[in-house]
């Protein structure tokens, strides 16, 4: 089944403890992206990647890192999480210029 | 802001009625897409309309695009309880493949 898989689905962590949210797609898509969704603010892009070894900042990149060493994987790294990074995170992928397939989301709480 | 703007922010209609949501954007686009999101879940791609198209249909969905007005509308005919969700427009700008999401319309279908 064609899909984007994110893990974990839920995560509660403490301020400053490094964490990684994984994202993997099995559709050989070039484009991958991370979003956070907050009430009243909609979906905001954190980082995106147009192909392997190519990553670019989105609208809200501060406090996040990404890497794209393989086409299928696009992990999101929070080196030192803070409470304002509590949010619902989505990974998405697409063949360039077409519809996106989204993961099921990761609900992160930083206390 | 580069974000698209949906109108209305929220909409409640009786089951069986038609629902219309609108989206406006500010820049020239490559294509415009509509997505549905059930509460807390990932977005599901509904339909894509390219900048050289004016109207597109998919089942009970009808999308129009007016590039001169920089606006699009999504019509859901004969609404059902299962259509209750948030609907987002998203567009890919001409200058790159970055996708921009609007803040969404919350649609509630009343039994």
PDB file of C-alpha atoms in Angstrom:
ATOM      1  CA  UNK A   1       0.000   0.000   0.000  1.00  0.00           C
ATOM      2  CA  UNK A   2       1.294   3.438  -0.963  1.00  0.00           C
ATOM      3  CA  UNK A   3       1.735   5.434   2.193  1.00  0.00           C
ATOM      4  CA  UNK A   4       3.681   7.849   4.332  1.00  0.00           C
ATOM      5  CA  UNK A   5       4.565   6.397   7.701  1.00  0.00           C
ATOM      6  CA  UNK A   6       5.332   8.577  10.680  1.00  0.00           C
ATOM      7  CA  UNK A   7       6.507   7.446  14.069  1.00  0.00           C
ATOM      8  CA  UNK A   8       5.681   7.847  16.827  1.00  0.00           C
ATOM      9  CA  UNK A   9       1.985   8.802  16.738  1.00  0.00           C
ATOM     10  CA  UNK A  10       2.116  10.302  20.205  1.00  0.00           C
ATOM     11  CA  UNK A  11       5.067  11.594  22.183  1.00  0.00           C
ATOM     12  CA  UNK A  12       5.394  13.362  25.497  1.00  0.00           C
ATOM     13  CA  UNK A  13       8.857  14.615  26.337  1.00  0.00           C
ATOM     14  CA  UNK A  14      10.632  17.080  28.570  1.00  0.00           C
ATOM     15  CA  UNK A  15      12.222  20.374  27.619  1.00  0.00           C
ATOM     16  CA  UNK A  16      15.713  19.967  26.187  1.00  0.00           C
ATOM     17  CA  UNK A  17      15.647  16.243  25.516  1.00  0.00           C
ATOM     18  CA  UNK A  18      16.574  15.617  21.888  1.00  0.00           C
ATOM     19  CA  UNK A  19      14.037  13.699  19.846  1.00  0.00           C
ATOM     20  CA  UNK A  20      13.536  12.472  16.306  1.00  0.00           C
ATOM     21  CA  UNK A  21      10.274  11.925  14.478  1.00  0.00           C
ATOM     22  CA  UNK A  22      10.712   9.534  11.596  1.00  0.00           C
ATOM     23  CA  UNK A  23       8.995   9.728   8.221  1.00  0.00           C
ATOM     24  CA  UNK A  24       9.194   7.186   5.459  1.00  0.00           C
ATOM     25  CA  UNK A  25       7.417   6.929   2.102  1.00  0.00           C
ATOM     26  CA  UNK A  26       7.253   3.974  -0.277  1.00  0.00           C
ATOM     27  CA  UNK A  27       6.163   5.797  -3.432  1.00  0.00           C
ATOM     28  CA  UNK A  28       9.569   6.946  -4.709  1.00  0.00           C
ATOM     29  CA  UNK A  29       8.467  10.559  -4.381  1.00  0.00           C
ATOM     30  CA  UNK A  30      11.052  13.278  -4.865  1.00  0.00           C
ATOM     31  CA  UNK A  31       9.378  15.887  -2.689  1.00  0.00           C
ATOM     32  CA  UNK A  32       8.961  15.543   1.059  1.00  0.00           C
ATOM     33  CA  UNK A  33       7.915  18.090   3.618  1.00  0.00           C
ATOM     34  CA  UNK A  34       7.202  18.608   7.312  1.00  0.00           C
ATOM     35  CA  UNK A  35       4.327  20.693   8.667  1.00  0.00           C
ATOM     36  CA  UNK A  36       3.096  21.628  12.073  1.00  0.00           C
ATOM     37  CA  UNK A  37      -0.564  22.299  12.707  1.00  0.00           C
ATOM     38  CA  UNK A  38      -1.733  24.560  15.511  1.00  0.00           C
ATOM     39  CA  UNK A  39      -5.246  25.815  16.288  1.00  0.00           C
ATOM     40  CA  UNK A  40      -6.003  29.029  14.451  1.00  0.00           C
ATOM     41  CA  UNK A  41      -2.717  28.949  12.535  1.00  0.00           C
ATOM     42  CA  UNK A  42      -3.408  26.195  10.041  1.00  0.00           C
ATOM     43  CA  UNK A  43      -0.589  24.178   8.516  1.00  0.00           C
ATOM     44  CA  UNK A  44       2.813  25.778   8.522  1.00  0.00           C
ATOM     45  CA  UNK A  45       5.744  24.329   6.659  1.00  0.00           C
ATOM     46  CA  UNK A  46       8.852  23.601   8.699  1.00  0.00           C
ATOM     47  CA  UNK A  47      11.271  22.169   6.132  1.00  0.00           C
ATOM     48  CA  UNK A  48      11.009  20.596   2.737  1.00  0.00           C
ATOM     49  CA  UNK A  49      13.206  18.570   0.439  1.00  0.00           C
ATOM     50  CA  UNK A  50      13.014  18.420  -3.315  1.00  0.00           C
ATOM     51  CA  UNK A  51      15.347  15.444  -3.578  1.00  0.00           C
ATOM     52  CA  UNK A  52      18.085  13.522  -1.825  1.00  0.00           C
ATOM     53  CA  UNK A  53      20.627  15.770  -0.078  1.00  0.00           C
ATOM     54  CA  UNK A  54      18.544  18.868  -0.878  1.00  0.00           C
ATOM     55  CA  UNK A  55      16.675  20.522   1.981  1.00  0.00           C
ATOM     56  CA  UNK A  56      15.223  24.003   2.390  1.00  0.00           C
ATOM     57  CA  UNK A  57      13.661  26.004   5.169  1.00  0.00           C
ATOM     58  CA  UNK A  58       9.946  26.499   5.205  1.00  0.00           C
ATOM     59  CA  UNK A  59       8.075  29.172   7.120  1.00  0.00           C
ATOM     60  CA  UNK A  60       8.907  28.071  10.675  1.00  0.00           C
ATOM     61  CA  UNK A  61      12.276  26.246  10.669  1.00  0.00           C
ATOM     62  CA  UNK A  62      13.647  27.568  13.974  1.00  0.00           C
ATOM     63  CA  UNK A  63      14.348  24.808  16.467  1.00  0.00           C
ATOM     64  CA  UNK A  64      14.150  22.014  13.902  1.00  0.00           C
ATOM     65  CA  UNK A  65      16.582  20.077  11.736  1.00  0.00           C
ATOM     66  CA  UNK A  66      16.030  17.613   8.909  1.00  0.00           C
ATOM     67  CA  UNK A  67      18.098  15.362   6.711  1.00  0.00           C
ATOM     68  CA  UNK A  68      17.462  13.591   3.413  1.00  0.00           C
ATOM     69  CA  UNK A  69      20.154  10.969   2.988  1.00  0.00           C
ATOM     70  CA  UNK A  70      17.840   8.539   1.243  1.00  0.00           C
ATOM     71  CA  UNK A  71      14.876   9.228  -0.984  1.00  0.00           C
ATOM     72  CA  UNK A  72      12.388   7.415   1.207  1.00  0.00           C
ATOM     73  CA  UNK A  73      13.273   8.903   4.614  1.00  0.00           C
ATOM     74  CA  UNK A  74      12.951  12.438   5.927  1.00  0.00           C
ATOM     75  CA  UNK A  75      13.375  12.569   9.716  1.00  0.00           C
ATOM     76  CA  UNK A  76      12.537  15.658  11.759  1.00  0.00           C
ATOM     77  CA  UNK A  77      14.936  16.380  14.595  1.00  0.00           C
ATOM     78  CA  UNK A  78      14.312  18.587  17.598  1.00  0.00           C
ATOM     79  CA  UNK A  79      17.725  19.092  19.204  1.00  0.00           C
ATOM     80  CA  UNK A  80      16.401  20.873  22.288  1.00  0.00           C
ATOM     81  CA  UNK A  81      12.600  20.811  22.354  1.00  0.00           C
ATOM     82  CA  UNK A  82      10.715  23.611  24.063  1.00  0.00           C
ATOM     83  CA  UNK A  83       7.043  23.869  25.110  1.00  0.00           C
ATOM     84  CA  UNK A  84       6.242  26.109  22.126  1.00  0.00           C
ATOM     85  CA  UNK A  85       7.005  23.133  19.897  1.00  0.00           C
ATOM     86  CA  UNK A  86       4.027  21.280  21.321  1.00  0.00           C
ATOM     87  CA  UNK A  87       1.973  20.665  18.214  1.00  0.00           C
ATOM     88  CA  UNK A  88       0.579  18.181  15.724  1.00  0.00           C
ATOM     89  CA  UNK A  89       3.200  17.340  13.098  1.00  0.00           C
ATOM     90  CA  UNK A  90       2.641  15.957   9.625  1.00  0.00           C
ATOM     91  CA  UNK A  91       5.019  14.583   7.061  1.00  0.00           C
ATOM     92  CA  UNK A  92       3.975  14.598   3.415  1.00  0.00           C
ATOM     93  CA  UNK A  93       5.406  13.500   0.098  1.00  0.00           C
ATOM     94  CA  UNK A  94       4.583  13.987  -3.555  1.00  0.00           C
ATOM     95  CA  UNK A  95       5.876  13.577  -7.057  1.00  0.00           C
ATOM     96  CA  UNK A  96       6.834  17.153  -7.840  1.00  0.00           C
ATOM     97  CA  UNK A  97       3.951  19.482  -8.548  1.00  0.00           C
ATOM     98  CA  UNK A  98       1.195  16.998  -7.791  1.00  0.00           C
ATOM     99  CA  UNK A  99      -1.059  15.966  -4.932  1.00  0.00           C
ATOM    100  CA  UNK A 100       0.462  15.199  -1.558  1.00  0.00           C
ATOM    101  CA  UNK A 101       0.161  12.077   0.508  1.00  0.00           C
ATOM    102  CA  UNK A 102       0.187  12.820   4.214  1.00  0.00           C
ATOM    103  CA  UNK A 103       1.221  10.717   7.150  1.00  0.00           C
ATOM    104  CA  UNK A 104      -1.176  10.124  10.039  1.00  0.00           C
ATOM    105  CA  UNK A 105       0.469  12.732  12.225  1.00  0.00           C
ATOM    106  CA  UNK A 106       2.566  12.890  15.379  1.00  0.00           C
ATOM    107  CA  UNK A 107       1.114  14.616  18.387  1.00  0.00           C
ATOM    108  CA  UNK A 108       4.028  16.021  20.377  1.00  0.00           C
ATOM    109  CA  UNK A 109       3.786  17.461  23.864  1.00  0.00           C
ATOM    110  CA  UNK A 110       6.829  19.128  25.416  1.00  0.00           C
ATOM    111  CA  UNK A 111       6.558  19.748  29.150  1.00  0.00           C
TER     112      UNK A 111
ATOM    113  CA  UNK B   1       1.292  36.227   4.160  1.00  0.00           C
ATOM    114  CA  UNK B   2       1.561  33.764   1.304  1.00  0.00           C
ATOM    115  CA  UNK B   3      -1.164  31.633   2.792  1.00  0.00           C
ATOM    116  CA  UNK B   4      -4.382  31.038   0.982  1.00  0.00           C
ATOM    117  CA  UNK B   5      -7.514  32.247   2.662  1.00  0.00           C
ATOM    118  CA  UNK B   6     -10.587  30.059   2.910  1.00  0.00           C
ATOM    119  CA  UNK B   7     -14.057  31.419   3.271  1.00  0.00           C
ATOM    120  CA  UNK B   8     -16.077  30.753   5.328  1.00  0.00           C
ATOM    121  CA  UNK B   9     -14.021  29.632   8.321  1.00  0.00           C
ATOM    122  CA  UNK B  10     -16.899  27.411   9.415  1.00  0.00           C
ATOM    123  CA  UNK B  11     -20.038  26.150   7.734  1.00  0.00           C
ATOM    124  CA  UNK B  12     -22.997  24.123   9.036  1.00  0.00           C
ATOM    125  CA  UNK B  13     -25.575  22.763   6.615  1.00  0.00           C
ATOM    126  CA  UNK B  14     -28.304  20.145   6.581  1.00  0.00           C
ATOM    127  CA  UNK B  15     -27.553  16.739   5.166  1.00  0.00           C
ATOM    128  CA  UNK B  16     -28.464  16.652   1.482  1.00  0.00           C
ATOM    129  CA  UNK B  17     -27.703  20.305   0.867  1.00  0.00           C
ATOM    130  CA  UNK B  18     -24.769  21.545  -1.190  1.00  0.00           C
ATOM    131  CA  UNK B  19     -21.705  23.010   0.511  1.00  0.00           C
ATOM    132  CA  UNK B  20     -19.558  25.657  -1.114  1.00  0.00           C
ATOM    133  CA  UNK B  21     -16.163  26.745   0.141  1.00  0.00           C
ATOM    134  CA  UNK B  22     -13.968  29.408  -1.362  1.00  0.00           C
ATOM    135  CA  UNK B  23     -10.232  29.973  -1.452  1.00  0.00           C
ATOM    136  CA  UNK B  24      -8.260  33.042  -2.454  1.00  0.00           C
ATOM    137  CA  UNK B  25      -4.531  33.383  -2.990  1.00  0.00           C
ATOM    138  CA  UNK B  26      -2.100  36.154  -3.722  1.00  0.00           C
ATOM    139  CA  UNK B  27       0.467  34.949  -6.223  1.00  0.00           C
ATOM    140  CA  UNK B  28       0.547  33.209  -9.588  1.00  0.00           C
ATOM    141  CA  UNK B  29       0.239  29.473  -9.202  1.00  0.00           C
ATOM    142  CA  UNK B  30       1.081  26.260 -10.977  1.00  0.00           C
ATOM    143  CA  UNK B  31      -1.886  24.364  -9.586  1.00  0.00           C
ATOM    144  CA  UNK B  32      -4.372  24.437  -6.740  1.00  0.00           C
ATOM    145  CA  UNK B  33      -5.395  21.470  -4.633  1.00  0.00           C
ATOM    146  CA  UNK B  34      -8.109  20.692  -2.116  1.00  0.00           C
ATOM    147  CA  UNK B  35      -7.671  18.439   0.880  1.00  0.00           C
ATOM    148  CA  UNK B  36      -9.949  17.049   3.565  1.00  0.00           C
ATOM    149  CA  UNK B  37      -8.924  16.457   7.173  1.00  0.00           C
ATOM    150  CA  UNK B  38     -10.937  14.509   9.686  1.00  0.00           C
ATOM    151  CA  UNK B  39     -10.311  15.603  13.245  1.00  0.00           C
ATOM    152  CA  UNK B  40      -6.690  15.047  14.305  1.00  0.00           C
ATOM    153  CA  UNK B  41      -5.858  12.950  11.262  1.00  0.00           C
ATOM    154  CA  UNK B  42      -3.700  13.431   8.205  1.00  0.00           C
ATOM    155  CA  UNK B  43      -4.919  15.391   5.206  1.00  0.00           C
ATOM    156  CA  UNK B  44      -6.373  13.478   2.301  1.00  0.00           C
ATOM    157  CA  UNK B  45      -5.891  14.788  -1.220  1.00  0.00           C
ATOM    158  CA  UNK B  46      -9.254  15.342  -2.949  1.00  0.00           C
ATOM    159  CA  UNK B  47      -8.646  17.050  -6.258  1.00  0.00           C
ATOM    160  CA  UNK B  48      -6.059  19.057  -8.183  1.00  0.00           C
ATOM    161  CA  UNK B  49      -6.802  21.721 -10.752  1.00  0.00           C
ATOM    162  CA  UNK B  50      -4.059  23.164 -12.941  1.00  0.00           C
ATOM    163  CA  UNK B  51      -3.709  26.845 -13.715  1.00  0.00           C
ATOM    164  CA  UNK B  52      -4.887  26.330 -17.306  1.00  0.00           C
ATOM    165  CA  UNK B  53      -8.079  24.555 -16.199  1.00  0.00           C
ATOM    166  CA  UNK B  54     -11.287  26.302 -15.162  1.00  0.00           C
ATOM    167  CA  UNK B  55     -13.380  23.481 -13.759  1.00  0.00           C
ATOM    168  CA  UNK B  56     -12.908  19.924 -12.633  1.00  0.00           C
ATOM    169  CA  UNK B  57     -15.221  17.220 -11.280  1.00  0.00           C
ATOM    170  CA  UNK B  58     -14.662  14.183  -9.130  1.00  0.00           C
ATOM    171  CA  UNK B  59     -17.751  12.343  -7.923  1.00  0.00           C
ATOM    172  CA  UNK B  60     -19.757  14.801  -5.803  1.00  0.00           C
ATOM    173  CA  UNK B  61     -16.940  17.346  -5.872  1.00  0.00           C
ATOM    174  CA  UNK B  62     -16.731  20.241  -8.278  1.00  0.00           C
ATOM    175  CA  UNK B  63     -13.802  22.643  -8.245  1.00  0.00           C
ATOM    176  CA  UNK B  64     -13.542  25.885 -10.169  1.00  0.00           C
ATOM    177  CA  UNK B  65     -10.516  28.100 -10.652  1.00  0.00           C
ATOM    178  CA  UNK B  66     -10.494  31.744 -11.683  1.00  0.00           C
ATOM    179  CA  UNK B  67      -6.884  32.818 -12.116  1.00  0.00           C
ATOM    180  CA  UNK B  68      -7.862  36.405 -12.954  1.00  0.00           C
ATOM    181  CA  UNK B  69      -9.507  36.720  -9.530  1.00  0.00           C
ATOM    182  CA  UNK B  70      -6.969  34.416  -7.867  1.00  0.00           C
ATOM    183  CA  UNK B  71      -9.745  32.343  -6.378  1.00  0.00           C
ATOM    184  CA  UNK B  72     -11.106  28.817  -6.340  1.00  0.00           C
ATOM    185  CA  UNK B  73     -14.247  27.188  -5.030  1.00  0.00           C
ATOM    186  CA  UNK B  74     -15.035  23.671  -3.881  1.00  0.00           C
ATOM    187  CA  UNK B  75     -18.633  22.497  -4.175  1.00  0.00           C
ATOM    188  CA  UNK B  76     -19.780  19.332  -2.441  1.00  0.00           C
ATOM    189  CA  UNK B  77     -23.177  18.274  -3.720  1.00  0.00           C
ATOM    190  CA  UNK B  78     -25.761  16.242  -1.791  1.00  0.00           C
ATOM    191  CA  UNK B  79     -23.757  16.422   1.430  1.00  0.00           C
ATOM    192  CA  UNK B  80     -23.552  13.469   3.809  1.00  0.00           C
ATOM    193  CA  UNK B  81     -22.697  13.153   7.484  1.00  0.00           C
ATOM    194  CA  UNK B  82     -19.350  11.630   6.465  1.00  0.00           C
ATOM    195  CA  UNK B  83     -18.429  14.907   4.738  1.00  0.00           C
ATOM    196  CA  UNK B  84     -18.054  16.548   8.159  1.00  0.00           C
ATOM    197  CA  UNK B  85     -14.384  17.565   8.217  1.00  0.00           C
ATOM    198  CA  UNK B  86     -12.050  20.486   7.650  1.00  0.00           C
ATOM    199  CA  UNK B  87     -11.267  21.360   4.059  1.00  0.00           C
ATOM    200  CA  UNK B  88      -8.050  23.049   2.985  1.00  0.00           C
ATOM    201  CA  UNK B  89      -7.006  24.607  -0.251  1.00  0.00           C
ATOM    202  CA  UNK B  90      -3.332  24.465  -1.133  1.00  0.00           C
ATOM    203  CA  UNK B  91      -1.452  25.891  -4.028  1.00  0.00           C
ATOM    204  CA  UNK B  92       1.922  25.495  -5.638  1.00  0.00           C
ATOM    205  CA  UNK B  93       3.486  28.741  -6.694  1.00  0.00           C
ATOM    206  CA  UNK B  94       5.031  29.144 -10.106  1.00  0.00           C
ATOM    207  CA  UNK B  95       8.472  30.118  -8.897  1.00  0.00           C
ATOM    208  CA  UNK B  96       9.117  26.862  -7.065  1.00  0.00           C
ATOM    209  CA  UNK B  97       7.320  23.719  -5.989  1.00  0.00           C
ATOM    210  CA  UNK B  98       6.606  24.976  -2.503  1.00  0.00           C
ATOM    211  CA  UNK B  99       3.033  24.264  -1.466  1.00  0.00           C
ATOM    212  CA  UNK B 100       1.126  26.776   0.621  1.00  0.00           C
ATOM    213  CA  UNK B 101      -1.932  25.788   2.660  1.00  0.00           C
ATOM    214  CA  UNK B 102      -4.845  27.925   3.702  1.00  0.00           C
ATOM    215  CA  UNK B 103      -6.244  27.820   7.229  1.00  0.00           C
ATOM    216  CA  UNK B 104      -9.203  25.683   6.284  1.00  0.00           C
ATOM    217  CA  UNK B 105     -12.989  25.647   6.413  1.00  0.00           C
ATOM    218  CA  UNK B 106     -14.660  23.524   9.092  1.00  0.00           C
ATOM    219  CA  UNK B 107     -17.694  21.869   7.565  1.00  0.00           C
ATOM    220  CA  UNK B 108     -20.360  20.342   9.772  1.00  0.00           C
ATOM    221  CA  UNK B 109     -23.194  18.351   8.223  1.00  0.00           C
ATOM    222  CA  UNK B 110     -26.302  18.325  10.393  1.00  0.00           C
ATOM    223  CA  UNK B 111     -28.482  15.192  10.374  1.00  0.00           C
TER     224      UNK B 111
END
